[in-house]
CSV table of C-alpha atoms and ligand atoms in Angstrom, one decimal:
chain,number,residue,atom,x,y,z
A,1,MET,CA,4.0,-9.1,23.5
A,2,LYS,CA,6.1,-6.3,21.9
A,3,LYS,CA,4.4,-4.3,19.3
A,4,ILE,CA,5.5,-2.0,16.4
A,5,ARG,CA,4.2,1.5,16.5
A,6,VAL,CA,3.2,2.3,12.9
A,7,LYS,CA,2.7,5.7,11.4
A,8,ILE,CA,1.4,6.0,7.8
A,9,LEU,CA,1.7,9.3,5.9
A,10,THR,CA,0.4,10.3,2.5
A,11,PRO,CA,0.5,13.5,0.5
A,12,ASP,CA,-2.8,14.4,2.3
A,13,GLY,CA,-1.1,14.1,5.7
A,14,LEU,CA,-1.3,11.5,8.5
A,15,TYR,CA,-3.4,8.6,7.3
A,16,LYS,CA,-3.2,6.5,10.5
A,17,THR,CA,-1.1,5.6,13.6
A,18,THR,CA,-1.6,2.1,15.0
A,19,GLU,CA,0.2,-0.7,16.7
A,20,ALA,CA,0.9,-4.0,15.0
A,21,SER,CA,2.6,-7.3,16.0
A,22,ILE,CA,3.7,-7.9,12.4
A,23,VAL,CA,4.1,-5.5,9.4
A,24,ASN,CA,4.0,-7.3,6.0
A,25,VAL,CA,4.7,-5.2,3.0
A,26,THR,CA,5.4,-5.6,-0.7
A,27,SER,CA,8.9,-4.3,-1.1
A,28,GLU,CA,10.8,-4.0,-4.4
A,29,ASP,CA,12.4,-7.3,-3.4
A,30,GLY,CA,9.1,-9.0,-2.8
A,31,GLN,CA,7.0,-9.7,0.3
A,32,ARG,CA,8.8,-8.8,3.5
A,33,GLY,CA,7.7,-9.3,7.1
A,34,ILE,CA,8.9,-7.2,10.0
A,35,LEU,CA,8.6,-8.3,13.6
A,36,PRO,CA,9.3,-6.3,16.7
A,37,SER,CA,13.1,-5.9,17.4
A,38,HIS,CA,13.9,-6.1,13.7
A,39,MET,CA,17.1,-4.3,12.8
A,40,PRO,CA,16.8,-0.8,11.4
A,41,ILE,CA,15.8,-0.8,7.8
A,42,VAL,CA,14.7,1.4,4.9
A,43,MET,CA,12.7,-0.3,2.1
A,44,ILE,CA,11.2,0.9,-1.2
A,45,LEU,CA,7.5,-0.2,-1.4
A,46,ASN,CA,6.1,-1.4,-4.7
A,47,ILE,CA,2.4,-1.0,-5.6
A,48,GLY,CA,1.0,-4.0,-3.6
A,49,LYS,CA,-0.6,-5.3,-0.5
A,50,MET,CA,0.3,-4.5,3.1
A,51,GLU,CA,-1.0,-6.5,6.1
A,52,LEU,CA,-0.8,-5.3,9.7
A,53,GLU,CA,-1.6,-7.6,12.6
A,54,GLU,CA,-3.6,-5.0,14.6
A,55,GLU,CA,-6.5,-6.0,16.8
A,56,LYS,CA,-7.2,-8.2,13.8
A,57,ARG,CA,-5.4,-8.6,10.5
A,58,GLU,CA,-6.0,-5.5,8.4
A,59,VAL,CA,-5.2,-5.5,4.7
A,60,TYR,CA,-4.3,-2.3,2.8
A,61,ALA,CA,-3.6,-1.4,-0.9
A,62,VAL,CA,-0.5,0.6,-1.1
A,63,ALA,CA,0.3,2.7,-4.2
A,64,GLY,CA,4.1,2.6,-3.7
A,65,GLY,CA,6.3,4.5,-1.3
A,66,MET,CA,9.0,3.9,1.4
A,67,LEU,CA,9.2,2.3,4.8
A,68,TYR,CA,11.6,3.2,7.6
A,69,PHE,CA,11.9,1.0,10.7
A,70,LYS,CA,13.9,1.6,13.8
A,71,ASP,CA,13.4,0.9,17.5
A,72,ASP,CA,10.0,-0.7,16.9
A,73,GLU,CA,8.8,2.4,15.1
A,74,CYS,CA,7.7,2.0,11.5
A,75,THR,CA,7.0,5.0,9.3
A,76,ILE,CA,5.4,4.4,6.0
A,77,LEU,CA,5.4,7.2,3.4
A,78,CYS,CA,3.2,6.4,0.5
A,79,SER,CA,1.5,8.1,-2.4
A,80,ALA,CA,-1.9,6.6,-1.6
A,81,ILE,CA,-3.2,3.9,0.7
A,82,GLU,CA,-6.6,2.4,1.3
A,83,ASN,CA,-7.8,-0.2,3.8
A,84,LYS,CA,-9.5,-3.1,2.0
A,85,ASP,CA,-12.9,-1.9,3.1
A,86,GLU,CA,-12.2,1.7,1.9
A,87,ILE,CA,-11.6,0.6,-1.7
A,88,ASP,CA,-14.3,1.7,-4.1
A,89,LEU,CA,-14.3,-1.3,-6.5
A,90,ASP,CA,-16.3,0.5,-9.3
A,91,ARG,CA,-13.8,3.4,-9.3
A,92,ALA,CA,-10.9,1.0,-9.5
A,93,ILE,CA,-12.5,-0.9,-12.4
A,94,LYS,CA,-13.1,2.4,-14.2
A,95,ALA,CA,-9.5,3.4,-13.6
A,96,LYS,CA,-8.3,0.1,-15.0
A,97,GLU,CA,-10.4,0.6,-18.1
A,98,ARG,CA,-9.0,4.1,-18.6
A,99,ALA,CA,-5.5,2.8,-18.1
A,100,LEU,CA,-6.0,0.1,-20.7
A,101,GLU,CA,-7.4,2.6,-23.2
A,102,HIS,CA,-4.3,4.8,-22.7
A,103,LEU,CA,-2.1,1.8,-23.2
A,104,SER,CA,-3.6,1.0,-26.6
A,105,ASP,CA,-3.1,4.7,-27.7
A,106,PRO,CA,0.5,5.3,-28.9
A,107,ASN,CA,0.1,9.0,-28.2
A,108,SER,CA,-0.5,8.4,-24.5
A,109,ASP,CA,2.1,8.5,-21.7
A,110,LEU,CA,2.5,4.7,-21.6
A,111,LYS,CA,4.7,4.6,-18.5
A,112,ARG,CA,2.0,6.6,-16.6
A,113,ALA,CA,-0.7,4.4,-17.9
A,114,GLU,CA,1.2,1.3,-16.9
A,115,VAL,CA,1.6,2.5,-13.3
A,116,ALA,CA,-2.1,3.6,-13.2
A,117,LEU,CA,-3.0,0.1,-14.4
A,118,LYS,CA,-1.0,-1.5,-11.6
A,119,ARG,CA,-2.6,0.7,-9.0
A,120,ALA,CA,-6.1,-0.2,-10.3
A,121,ILE,CA,-5.4,-4.0,-10.5
A,122,ASN,CA,-3.9,-3.9,-7.0
A,123,ARG,CA,-7.0,-2.3,-5.6
A,124,ILE,CA,-9.3,-4.7,-7.5
A,125,ASP,CA,-7.3,-7.7,-6.2
A,126,ILE,CA,-7.3,-6.5,-2.6
A,127,ARG,CA,-11.0,-5.6,-2.6
A,128,SER,CA,-11.8,-9.0,-4.0
A,129,LEU,CA,-9.8,-11.0,-1.3
B,201,LIG,P1,-8.4,7.3,-10.0
B,201,LIG,O1,-8.0,7.5,-11.4
B,201,LIG,O2,-9.6,6.6,-9.7
B,201,LIG,O3,-8.3,8.6,-9.2
B,201,LIG,P2,-5.6,6.7,-9.2
B,201,LIG,O4,-4.9,5.5,-9.2
B,201,LIG,O5,-5.2,7.8,-10.2
B,201,LIG,O6,-7.2,6.4,-9.4
B,201,LIG,P3,-4.4,7.7,-6.9
B,201,LIG,O7,-3.7,8.9,-7.5
B,201,LIG,O8,-3.6,6.5,-6.6
B,201,LIG,O9,-5.7,7.4,-7.7
B,201,LIG,O10,-5.1,8.2,-5.5
B,201,LIG,C1,-5.7,9.5,-5.3
B,201,LIG,C2,-6.6,9.4,-4.1
B,201,LIG,O11,-7.8,8.7,-4.4
B,201,LIG,C3,-5.9,8.8,-2.9
B,201,LIG,O12,-6.4,9.4,-1.7
B,201,LIG,C4,-6.4,7.3,-3.0
B,201,LIG,O13,-6.5,6.7,-1.7
B,201,LIG,C5,-7.9,7.5,-3.5
B,201,LIG,N1,-8.3,6.4,-4.4
B,201,LIG,C6,-7.9,6.1,-5.6
B,201,LIG,N2,-8.6,5.1,-6.1
B,201,LIG,C7,-9.5,4.7,-5.1
B,201,LIG,C8,-10.4,3.6,-5.0
B,201,LIG,N3,-10.7,2.8,-6.0
B,201,LIG,N4,-11.1,3.5,-3.8
B,201,LIG,C9,-10.9,4.4,-2.8
B,201,LIG,N5,-10.0,5.4,-2.8
B,201,LIG,C10,-9.3,5.5,-4.0
């Protein structure tokens, strides 16, 4: 069976290269699945879940980014990513509490707090799957 070669990059550098039979991402238009031989595509990724059918199904929390797919090569550029098992739940809960505090303070950067809240909720949701 054909596979997609997946490369995931973050500001820290290369996070992972892997092979997957399906790449499922949260794009700005909702959940999108990519199978081998898909047409070339560029997508904006929202804060959300990504699932890769690797040796087994792996679930990741993505903090937003971009996806580029061509010739069965998929490059994901994201601001942060964690595999479900890498997510520190206590840290995400604290981040959520901080974001909520900022949101109730009119002197805070509300947009920044809103995005931080989304990242925290996404991590909590995925860790709790
Ligand atoms: P925090 O306030 O806890 O740092 P954040 O949403 O501001 O959360 P990011 O800027 O998205 O954090 O990520 C910074 C780095 O920390 C990234 O490498 C990301 O993978 C990692 N990271 C953030 N939160 C968690 C978490 N709950 N568990 C594991 N790694 C995390």
